[in-house]
Coordinates of C-alpha atoms in Angstrom, one line a residue:
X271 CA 24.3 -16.5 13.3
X272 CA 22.9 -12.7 12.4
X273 CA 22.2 -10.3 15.2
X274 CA 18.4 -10.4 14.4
X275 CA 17.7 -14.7 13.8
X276 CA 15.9 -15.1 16.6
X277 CA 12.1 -13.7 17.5
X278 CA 13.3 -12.1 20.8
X279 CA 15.9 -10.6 19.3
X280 CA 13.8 -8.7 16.9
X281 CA 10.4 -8.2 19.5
X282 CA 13.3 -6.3 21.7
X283 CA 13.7 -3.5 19.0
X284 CA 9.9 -2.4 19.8
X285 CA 9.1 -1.0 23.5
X286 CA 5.4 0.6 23.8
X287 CA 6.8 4.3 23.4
X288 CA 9.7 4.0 21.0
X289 CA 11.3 2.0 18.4
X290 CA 15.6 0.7 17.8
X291 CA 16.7 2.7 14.8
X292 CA 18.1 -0.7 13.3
X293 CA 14.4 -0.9 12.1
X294 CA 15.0 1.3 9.7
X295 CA 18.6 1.3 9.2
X296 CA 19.7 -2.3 9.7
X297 CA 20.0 -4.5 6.4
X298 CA 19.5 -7.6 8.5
X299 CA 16.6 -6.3 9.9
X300 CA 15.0 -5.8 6.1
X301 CA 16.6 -9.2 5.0
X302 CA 14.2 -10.8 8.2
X303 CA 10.8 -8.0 7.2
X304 CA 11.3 -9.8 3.2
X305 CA 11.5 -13.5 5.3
X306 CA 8.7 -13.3 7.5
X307 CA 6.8 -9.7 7.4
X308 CA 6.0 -9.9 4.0
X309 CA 5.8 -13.8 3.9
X310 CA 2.8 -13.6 6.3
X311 CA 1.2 -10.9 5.8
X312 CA -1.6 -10.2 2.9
X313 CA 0.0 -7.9 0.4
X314 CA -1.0 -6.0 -2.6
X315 CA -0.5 -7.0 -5.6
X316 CA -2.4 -4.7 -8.4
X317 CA -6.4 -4.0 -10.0
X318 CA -8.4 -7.0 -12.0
X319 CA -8.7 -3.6 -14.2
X320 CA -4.6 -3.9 -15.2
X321 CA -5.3 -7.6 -16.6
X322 CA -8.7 -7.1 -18.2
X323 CA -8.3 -10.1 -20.8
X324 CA -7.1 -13.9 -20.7
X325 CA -3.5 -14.4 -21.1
X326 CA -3.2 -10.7 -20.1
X327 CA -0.4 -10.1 -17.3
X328 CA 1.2 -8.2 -14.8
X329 CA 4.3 -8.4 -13.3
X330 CA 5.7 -6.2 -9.6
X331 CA 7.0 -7.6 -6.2
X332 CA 5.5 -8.7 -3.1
X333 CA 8.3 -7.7 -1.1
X334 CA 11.1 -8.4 -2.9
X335 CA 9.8 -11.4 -3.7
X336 CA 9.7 -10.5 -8.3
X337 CA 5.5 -11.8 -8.8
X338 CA 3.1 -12.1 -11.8
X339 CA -0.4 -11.3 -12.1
X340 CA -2.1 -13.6 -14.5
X341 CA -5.7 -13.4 -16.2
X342 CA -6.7 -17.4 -16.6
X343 CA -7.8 -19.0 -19.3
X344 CA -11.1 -19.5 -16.7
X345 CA -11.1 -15.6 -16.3
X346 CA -9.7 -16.1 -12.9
X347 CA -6.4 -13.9 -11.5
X348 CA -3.8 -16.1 -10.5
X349 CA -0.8 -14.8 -8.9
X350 CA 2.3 -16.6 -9.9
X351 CA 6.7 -16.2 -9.1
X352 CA 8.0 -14.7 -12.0
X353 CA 10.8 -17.7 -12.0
X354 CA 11.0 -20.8 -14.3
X355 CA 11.1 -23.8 -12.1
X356 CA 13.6 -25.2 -14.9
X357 CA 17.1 -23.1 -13.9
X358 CA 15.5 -19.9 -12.2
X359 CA 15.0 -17.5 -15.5
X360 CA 12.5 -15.0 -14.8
X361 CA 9.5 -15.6 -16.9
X362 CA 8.3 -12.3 -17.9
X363 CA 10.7 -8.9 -17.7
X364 CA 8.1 -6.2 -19.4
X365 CA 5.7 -4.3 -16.8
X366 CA 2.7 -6.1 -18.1
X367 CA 1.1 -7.8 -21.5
X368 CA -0.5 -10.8 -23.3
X369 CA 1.4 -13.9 -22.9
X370 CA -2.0 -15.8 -25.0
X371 CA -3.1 -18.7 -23.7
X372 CA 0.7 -20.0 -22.1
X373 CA 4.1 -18.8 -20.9
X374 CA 7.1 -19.7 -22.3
X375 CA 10.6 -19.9 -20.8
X376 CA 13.2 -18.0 -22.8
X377 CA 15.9 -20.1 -21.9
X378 CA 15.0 -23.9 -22.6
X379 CA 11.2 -23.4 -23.8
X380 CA 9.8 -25.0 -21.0
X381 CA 6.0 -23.7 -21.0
X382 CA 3.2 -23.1 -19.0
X383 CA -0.5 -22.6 -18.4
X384 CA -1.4 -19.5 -17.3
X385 CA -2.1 -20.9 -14.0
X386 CA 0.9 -22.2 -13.5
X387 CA 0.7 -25.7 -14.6
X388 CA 3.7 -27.4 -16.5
X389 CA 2.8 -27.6 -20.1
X390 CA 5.0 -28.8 -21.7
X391 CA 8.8 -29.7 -22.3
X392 CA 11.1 -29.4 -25.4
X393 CA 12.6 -33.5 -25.8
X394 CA 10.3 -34.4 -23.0
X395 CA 11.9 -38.2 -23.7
X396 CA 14.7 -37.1 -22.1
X397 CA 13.2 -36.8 -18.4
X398 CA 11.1 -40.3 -18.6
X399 CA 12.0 -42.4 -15.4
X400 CA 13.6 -39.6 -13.9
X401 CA 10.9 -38.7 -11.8
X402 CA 10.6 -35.1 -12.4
X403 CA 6.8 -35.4 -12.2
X404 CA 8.0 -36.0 -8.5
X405 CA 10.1 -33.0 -7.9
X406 CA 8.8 -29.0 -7.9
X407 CA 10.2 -28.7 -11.1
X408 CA 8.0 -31.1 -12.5
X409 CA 4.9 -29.1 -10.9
X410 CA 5.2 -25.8 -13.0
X411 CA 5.7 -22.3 -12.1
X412 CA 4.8 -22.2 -8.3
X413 CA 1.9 -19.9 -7.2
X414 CA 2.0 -17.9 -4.1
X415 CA 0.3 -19.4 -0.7
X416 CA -3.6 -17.4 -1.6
X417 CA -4.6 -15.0 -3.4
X418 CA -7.9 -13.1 -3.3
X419 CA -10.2 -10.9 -5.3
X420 CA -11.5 -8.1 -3.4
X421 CA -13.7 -5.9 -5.1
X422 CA -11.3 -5.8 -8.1
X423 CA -8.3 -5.7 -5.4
X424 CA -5.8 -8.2 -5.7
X425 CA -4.1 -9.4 -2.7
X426 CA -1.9 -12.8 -1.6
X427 CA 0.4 -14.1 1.2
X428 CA 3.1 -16.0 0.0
X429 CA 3.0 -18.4 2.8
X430 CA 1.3 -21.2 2.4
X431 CA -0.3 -21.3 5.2
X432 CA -1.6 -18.7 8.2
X433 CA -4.3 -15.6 8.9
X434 CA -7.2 -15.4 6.4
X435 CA -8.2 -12.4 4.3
X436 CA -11.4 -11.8 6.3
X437 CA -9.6 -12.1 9.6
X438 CA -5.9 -9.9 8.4
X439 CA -8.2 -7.3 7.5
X440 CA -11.5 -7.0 9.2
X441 CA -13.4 -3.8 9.5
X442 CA -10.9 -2.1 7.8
X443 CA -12.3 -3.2 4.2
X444 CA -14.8 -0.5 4.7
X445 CA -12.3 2.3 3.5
X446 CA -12.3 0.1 0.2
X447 CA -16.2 -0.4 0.3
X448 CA -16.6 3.0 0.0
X449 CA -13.6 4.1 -2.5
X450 CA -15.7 1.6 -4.7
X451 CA -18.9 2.3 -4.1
X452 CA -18.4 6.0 -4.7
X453 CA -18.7 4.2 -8.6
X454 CA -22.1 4.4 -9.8
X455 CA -21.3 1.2 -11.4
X456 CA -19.5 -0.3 -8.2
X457 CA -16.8 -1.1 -10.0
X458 CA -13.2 1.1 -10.8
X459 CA -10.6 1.0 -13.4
X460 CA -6.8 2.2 -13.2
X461 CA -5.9 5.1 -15.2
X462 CA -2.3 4.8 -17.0
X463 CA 0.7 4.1 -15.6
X464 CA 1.5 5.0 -11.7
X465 CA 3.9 8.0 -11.0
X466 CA 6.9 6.2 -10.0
X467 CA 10.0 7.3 -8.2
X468 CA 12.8 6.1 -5.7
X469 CA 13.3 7.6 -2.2
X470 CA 16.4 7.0 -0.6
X471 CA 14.8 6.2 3.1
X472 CA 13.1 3.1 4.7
X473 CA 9.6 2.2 3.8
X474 CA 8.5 2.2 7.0
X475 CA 9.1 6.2 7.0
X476 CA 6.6 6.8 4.3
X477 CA 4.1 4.6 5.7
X478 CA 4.0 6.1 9.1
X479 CA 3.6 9.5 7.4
X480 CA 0.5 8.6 6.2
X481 CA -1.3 9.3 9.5
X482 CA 1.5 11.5 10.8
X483 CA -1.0 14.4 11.0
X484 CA 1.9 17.1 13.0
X485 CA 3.7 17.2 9.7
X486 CA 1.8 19.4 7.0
X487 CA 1.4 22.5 8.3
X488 CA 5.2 22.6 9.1
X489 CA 6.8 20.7 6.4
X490 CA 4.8 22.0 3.7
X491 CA 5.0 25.7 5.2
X492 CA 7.3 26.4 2.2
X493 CA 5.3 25.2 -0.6
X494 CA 2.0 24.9 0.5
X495 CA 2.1 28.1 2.7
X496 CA 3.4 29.7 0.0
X497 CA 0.6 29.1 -2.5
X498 CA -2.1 30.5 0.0
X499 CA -0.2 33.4 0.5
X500 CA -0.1 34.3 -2.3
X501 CA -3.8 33.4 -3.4
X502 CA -4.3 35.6 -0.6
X503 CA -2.8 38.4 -2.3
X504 CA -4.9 38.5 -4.6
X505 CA -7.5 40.2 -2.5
X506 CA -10.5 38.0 -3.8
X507 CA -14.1 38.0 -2.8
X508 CA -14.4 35.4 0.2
X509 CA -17.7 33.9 -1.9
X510 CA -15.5 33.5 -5.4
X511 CA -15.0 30.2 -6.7
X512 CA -11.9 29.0 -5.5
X513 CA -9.7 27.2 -8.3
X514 CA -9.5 23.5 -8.0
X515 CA -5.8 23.8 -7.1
X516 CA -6.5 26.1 -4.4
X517 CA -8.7 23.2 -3.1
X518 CA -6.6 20.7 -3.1
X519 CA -3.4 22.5 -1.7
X520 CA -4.7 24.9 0.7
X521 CA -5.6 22.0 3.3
X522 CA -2.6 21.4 3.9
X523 CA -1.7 24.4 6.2
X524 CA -4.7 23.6 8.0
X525 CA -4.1 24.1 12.2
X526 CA -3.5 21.6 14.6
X527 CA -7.1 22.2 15.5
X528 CA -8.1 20.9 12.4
X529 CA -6.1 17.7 12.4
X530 CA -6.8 17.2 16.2
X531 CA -10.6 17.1 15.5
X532 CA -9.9 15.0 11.8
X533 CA -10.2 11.8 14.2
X534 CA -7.9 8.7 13.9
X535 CA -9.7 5.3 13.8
X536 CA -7.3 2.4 14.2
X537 CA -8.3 -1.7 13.5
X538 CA -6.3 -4.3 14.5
X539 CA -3.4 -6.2 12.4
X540 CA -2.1 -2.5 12.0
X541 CA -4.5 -1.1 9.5
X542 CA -6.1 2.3 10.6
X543 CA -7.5 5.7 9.2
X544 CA -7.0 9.4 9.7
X545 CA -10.2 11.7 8.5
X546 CA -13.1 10.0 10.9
X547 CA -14.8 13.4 11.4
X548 CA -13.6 15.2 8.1
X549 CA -10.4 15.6 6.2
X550 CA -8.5 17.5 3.9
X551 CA -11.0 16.4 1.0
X552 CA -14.1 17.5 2.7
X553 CA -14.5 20.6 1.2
X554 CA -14.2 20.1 -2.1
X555 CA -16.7 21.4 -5.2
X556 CA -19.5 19.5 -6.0
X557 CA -19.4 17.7 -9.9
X558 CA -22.3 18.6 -11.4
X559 CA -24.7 15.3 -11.9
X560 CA -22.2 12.8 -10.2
X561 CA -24.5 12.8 -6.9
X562 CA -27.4 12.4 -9.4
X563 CA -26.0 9.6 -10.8
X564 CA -24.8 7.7 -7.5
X565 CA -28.5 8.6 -6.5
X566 CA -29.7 6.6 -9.8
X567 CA -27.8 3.8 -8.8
X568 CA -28.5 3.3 -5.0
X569 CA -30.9 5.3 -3.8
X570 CA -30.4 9.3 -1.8
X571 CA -30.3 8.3 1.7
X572 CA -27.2 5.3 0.9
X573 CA -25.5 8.2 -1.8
X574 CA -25.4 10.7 0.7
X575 CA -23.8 8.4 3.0
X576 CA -21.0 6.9 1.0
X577 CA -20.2 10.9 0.0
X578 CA -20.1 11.4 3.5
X579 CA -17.2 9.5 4.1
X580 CA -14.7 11.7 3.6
X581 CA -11.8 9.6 5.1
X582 CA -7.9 10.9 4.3
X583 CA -5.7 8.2 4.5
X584 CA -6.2 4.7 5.0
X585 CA -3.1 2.2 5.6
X586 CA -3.3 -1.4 4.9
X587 CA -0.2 -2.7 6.8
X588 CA 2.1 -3.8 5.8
X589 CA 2.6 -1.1 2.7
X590 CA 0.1 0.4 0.9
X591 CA -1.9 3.8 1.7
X592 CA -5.6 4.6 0.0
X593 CA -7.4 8.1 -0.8
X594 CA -11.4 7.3 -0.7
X595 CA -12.8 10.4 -1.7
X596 CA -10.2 10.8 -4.8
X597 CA -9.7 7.0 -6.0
X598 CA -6.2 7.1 -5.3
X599 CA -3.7 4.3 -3.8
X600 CA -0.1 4.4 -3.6
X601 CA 2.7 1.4 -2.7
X602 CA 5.3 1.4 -1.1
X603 CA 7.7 -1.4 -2.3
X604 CA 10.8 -2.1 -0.2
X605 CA 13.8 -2.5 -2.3
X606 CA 16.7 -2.3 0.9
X607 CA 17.3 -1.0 4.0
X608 CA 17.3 2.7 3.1
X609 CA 16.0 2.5 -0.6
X610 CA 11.8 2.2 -1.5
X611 CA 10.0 2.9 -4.4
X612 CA 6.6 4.4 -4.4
X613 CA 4.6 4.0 -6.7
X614 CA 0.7 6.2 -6.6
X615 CA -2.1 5.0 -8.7
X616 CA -5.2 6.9 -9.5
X617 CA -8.3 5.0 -10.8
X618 CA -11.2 6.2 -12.6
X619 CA -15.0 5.6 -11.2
X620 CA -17.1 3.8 -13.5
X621 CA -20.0 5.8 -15.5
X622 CA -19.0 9.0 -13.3
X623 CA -18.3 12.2 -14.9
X624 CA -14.9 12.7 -16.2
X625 CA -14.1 16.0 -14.3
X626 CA -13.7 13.3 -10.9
X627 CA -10.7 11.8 -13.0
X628 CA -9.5 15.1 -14.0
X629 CA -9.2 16.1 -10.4
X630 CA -8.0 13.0 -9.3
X631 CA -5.6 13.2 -11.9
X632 CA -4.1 17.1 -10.8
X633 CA -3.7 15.5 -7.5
X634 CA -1.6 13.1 -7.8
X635 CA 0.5 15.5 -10.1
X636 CA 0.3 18.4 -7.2
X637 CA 1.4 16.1 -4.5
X638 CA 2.6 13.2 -5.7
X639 CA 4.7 13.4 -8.7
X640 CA 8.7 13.9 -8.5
X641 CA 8.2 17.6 -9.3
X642 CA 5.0 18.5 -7.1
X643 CA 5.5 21.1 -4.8
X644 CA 4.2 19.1 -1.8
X645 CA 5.8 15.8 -2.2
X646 CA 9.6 16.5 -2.6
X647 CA 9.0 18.2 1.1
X648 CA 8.0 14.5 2.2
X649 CA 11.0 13.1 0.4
X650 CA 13.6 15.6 2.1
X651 CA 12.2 15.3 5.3
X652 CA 13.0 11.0 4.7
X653 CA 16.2 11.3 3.6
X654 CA 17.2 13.7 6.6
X655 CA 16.0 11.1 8.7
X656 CA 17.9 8.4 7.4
X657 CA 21.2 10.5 7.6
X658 CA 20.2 11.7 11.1
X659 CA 19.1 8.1 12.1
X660 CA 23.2 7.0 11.8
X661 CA 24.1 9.5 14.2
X662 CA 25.5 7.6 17.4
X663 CA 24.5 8.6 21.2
X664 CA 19.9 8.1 20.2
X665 CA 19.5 5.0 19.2
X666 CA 16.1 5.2 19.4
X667 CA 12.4 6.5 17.7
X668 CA 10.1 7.9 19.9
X669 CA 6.2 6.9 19.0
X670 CA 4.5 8.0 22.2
X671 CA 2.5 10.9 21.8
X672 CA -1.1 10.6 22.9
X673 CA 0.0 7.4 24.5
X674 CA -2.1 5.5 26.9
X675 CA -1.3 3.4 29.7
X676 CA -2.0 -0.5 28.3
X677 CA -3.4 0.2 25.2
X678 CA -5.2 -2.8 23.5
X679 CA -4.2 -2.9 19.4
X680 CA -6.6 -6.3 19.4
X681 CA -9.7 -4.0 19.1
X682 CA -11.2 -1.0 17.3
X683 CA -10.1 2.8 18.6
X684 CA -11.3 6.4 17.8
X685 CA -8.8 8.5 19.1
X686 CA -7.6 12.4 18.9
X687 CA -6.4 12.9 15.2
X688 CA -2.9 13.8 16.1
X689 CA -1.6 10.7 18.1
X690 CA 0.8 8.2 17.1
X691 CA -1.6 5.5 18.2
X692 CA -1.3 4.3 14.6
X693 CA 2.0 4.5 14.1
X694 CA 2.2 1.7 17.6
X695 CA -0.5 0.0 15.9
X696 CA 1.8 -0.9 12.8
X697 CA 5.0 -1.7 15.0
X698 CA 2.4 -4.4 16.9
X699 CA 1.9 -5.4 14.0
X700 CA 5.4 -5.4 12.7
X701 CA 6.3 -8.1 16.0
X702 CA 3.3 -10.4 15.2
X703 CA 4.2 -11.1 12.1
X704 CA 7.8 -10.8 12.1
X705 CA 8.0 -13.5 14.8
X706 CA 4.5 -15.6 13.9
X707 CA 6.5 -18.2 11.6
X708 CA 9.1 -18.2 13.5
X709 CA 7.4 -19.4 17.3
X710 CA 5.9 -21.8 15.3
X711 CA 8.9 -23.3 14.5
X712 CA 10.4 -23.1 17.7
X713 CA 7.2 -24.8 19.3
X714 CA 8.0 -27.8 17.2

């Protein structure tokens, strides 16, 4: 029996004000988050917009968990394991394609309807009176516990039973309303392949940066610091137009001021926002006839508010992170204990101008990419903490700044932008559904 098989065992490694390093260190500890974590929870899987046509298919993880997204015959998604129920072969190994109207086993040529369903069986004769209609082999390729279509989102738990869509994520599905609705078609589409890279750190460390708003101005210092300096130098009228990669960098040595007054909203089920006042993408240049055309579609008063928004980062727990105001969303997929690949997608909004894309486009290359000049300062700052993480006499994370005294993580918050209310919020979260299977069980 494994240090962390039992729920108490793994509720004890979260106190209010600090967390047990094995979080993030211990490979048991991931081996239970891929069990239970990410059985339970709703996880993303990809865009409607990356399987546009029947047959058309994409495959990534849920967890570790190896999944395919599936355009139906019907025109429904259908989320699907990428293993044959034969002998185990993974279906499909390329990122994505058109499998036509069936998939087909490489192995023995067992196939299969895009939703799953067993098709058919090379010398079928040879299984009559066997019963393998009886058995799971006999049932197909096995779909995950529910999937759902939100918006053009695709999400899905892979256990078969437990929380809802609606209820897992609430309120928080109005960050999403209003990274869509900031189409004047209501509708978005993802633009090439994500940037894609490993980091050698838990992905639990990239997702509490998200809303870790104490960072920037020092991490960055070096890169981003640099950049204003020197656009400083240039001695420049305070009215000229400031290049687009001025706008997007320059943010980031913002005070603590700024960040304090940004705002943190938090929902429950450990989803949560920084930017409720303004953000680092309020100040950006106006495209000329994109509010023209979001006016066309619904009207001044609701375009002006849905441009108001101007939220920064928004986490859907357990691991994914969206940009509102710049159509961006990036993954975090664990792949061990100390290894995760990210992955950022930008999408494009429907019949806006292209310069939103373009912009959209320079940021993710600025701060996201491998070779951006913001994000490798993220990446070191991981990988230190791993190292420093394995050093013996602090065994544990501390997580209690802005804390309050019984705070509730059942119901909606505002709080001051810089606490690490959010950052609780997610470990809550992290218990309940690390142990929500598992009480169950027990109980029976």
């Amino acid at each position: 029996m494994g240090r962390y098989d039992s729920p108490a065992a793994l509720a004890a490694l979260v106190q209010p004000h600090q967390v047990h390093r094995d979080i993030y260190t211990d490979q048991e500890v991931f081996q239970q988050e891929m069990k239970h974590l990410f059985a339970n929870a709703w996880v993303f899987v990809g865009h409607e917009s990356q399987t546009p046509n029947k047959g058309d298919y994409f495959s990534t993880h849920i967890g570790t968990q190896p999944v395919i997204q599936v355009r139906h015959s019907t025109g429904d998604i259908h989320v699907l394991l990428n293993r044959c129920p034969h002998k185990g072969t993974k279906i499909v190994i390329d990122r994505q394609g058109n499998t036509g109207k069936f998939f087909r086993c490489p192995y023995h040529a067992w196939s299969f309807k895009t939703d799953g369903c067993l098709l058919a069986i090379p010398l079928k004769k040879g299984y009559q009176n066997t019963g393998l209609e009886e058995t799971d082999s006999g049932k197909g390729m096995r779909s995950v516990g529910d999937v759902k279509n939100y918006r053009g989102f695709i999400f899905a738990r892979l256990a078969d039973e437990g929380m809802s869509f609606e209820e897992f994520f609430g309120k928080s599905l109005s960050s999403l309303d209003n990274m869509v609705d900031r189409s004047p078609a209501g509708r978005l589409e993802v633009v090439g392949p994500p940037l894609r890279y490993m980091h050698h750190c838990n992905w639990k460390m990239l997702v509490e940066n998200q809303t870790d708003t104490c960072h920037p101005m020092v991490a960055h210092e070096s890169s981003a610091g640099t950049a204003v300096k020197l656009y400083e130098e240039l001695g420049l009228p305070e009215d000229a137009p400031k290049p687009p990669a001025m706008e997007i960098i320059a943010p980031f040595m913002s005070p603590y001021e700024f960040f304090e007054g940004m705002g943190i909203r938090t929902w429950p089920n450990g989803h949560g926002h920084t930017g409720v006042n303004h953000s680092i993408h309020s100040d950006y240049a106006a495209i000329p006839g994109y509010f023209e055309a979001l006016c066309e579609s619904y009207g001044e008063e609701k375009a002006k508010a849905i441009l108001d928004e101007n939220r920064h980062n928004t986490v859907y727990f357990p691991n994914i992170m969206i940009k509102g105001p710049i159509q961006q969303l990036r993954v975090f997929i664990p792949i061990a204990a100390d290894r995760t690949v990210v992955e950022s997608y930008i999408y494009r909004l429907v019949d806006a101008p292209d310069e939103l894309t373009a912009r959209t486009a320079m940021y993710n290359r600025m701060i996201n990419a491998p070779t951006s000049i913001v994000g490798h300062d993220d990446l070191e700052m991981y990988e230190r903490a791993q190292e420093g993480l394995m050093v013996d006499g602090l065994e544990w994370v501390n997580i209690q700044r802005l804390i309050e005294e019984d705070e509730d993580f059942e119901v909606e918050a505002v709080e001051n932008g810089t606490t690490e209310r959010q950052m609780r919020n997610q470990f809550h979260a992290w218990v309940k559904f690390m142990t929500m299977c598992q009480k169950t069980e027990a109980a029976e």
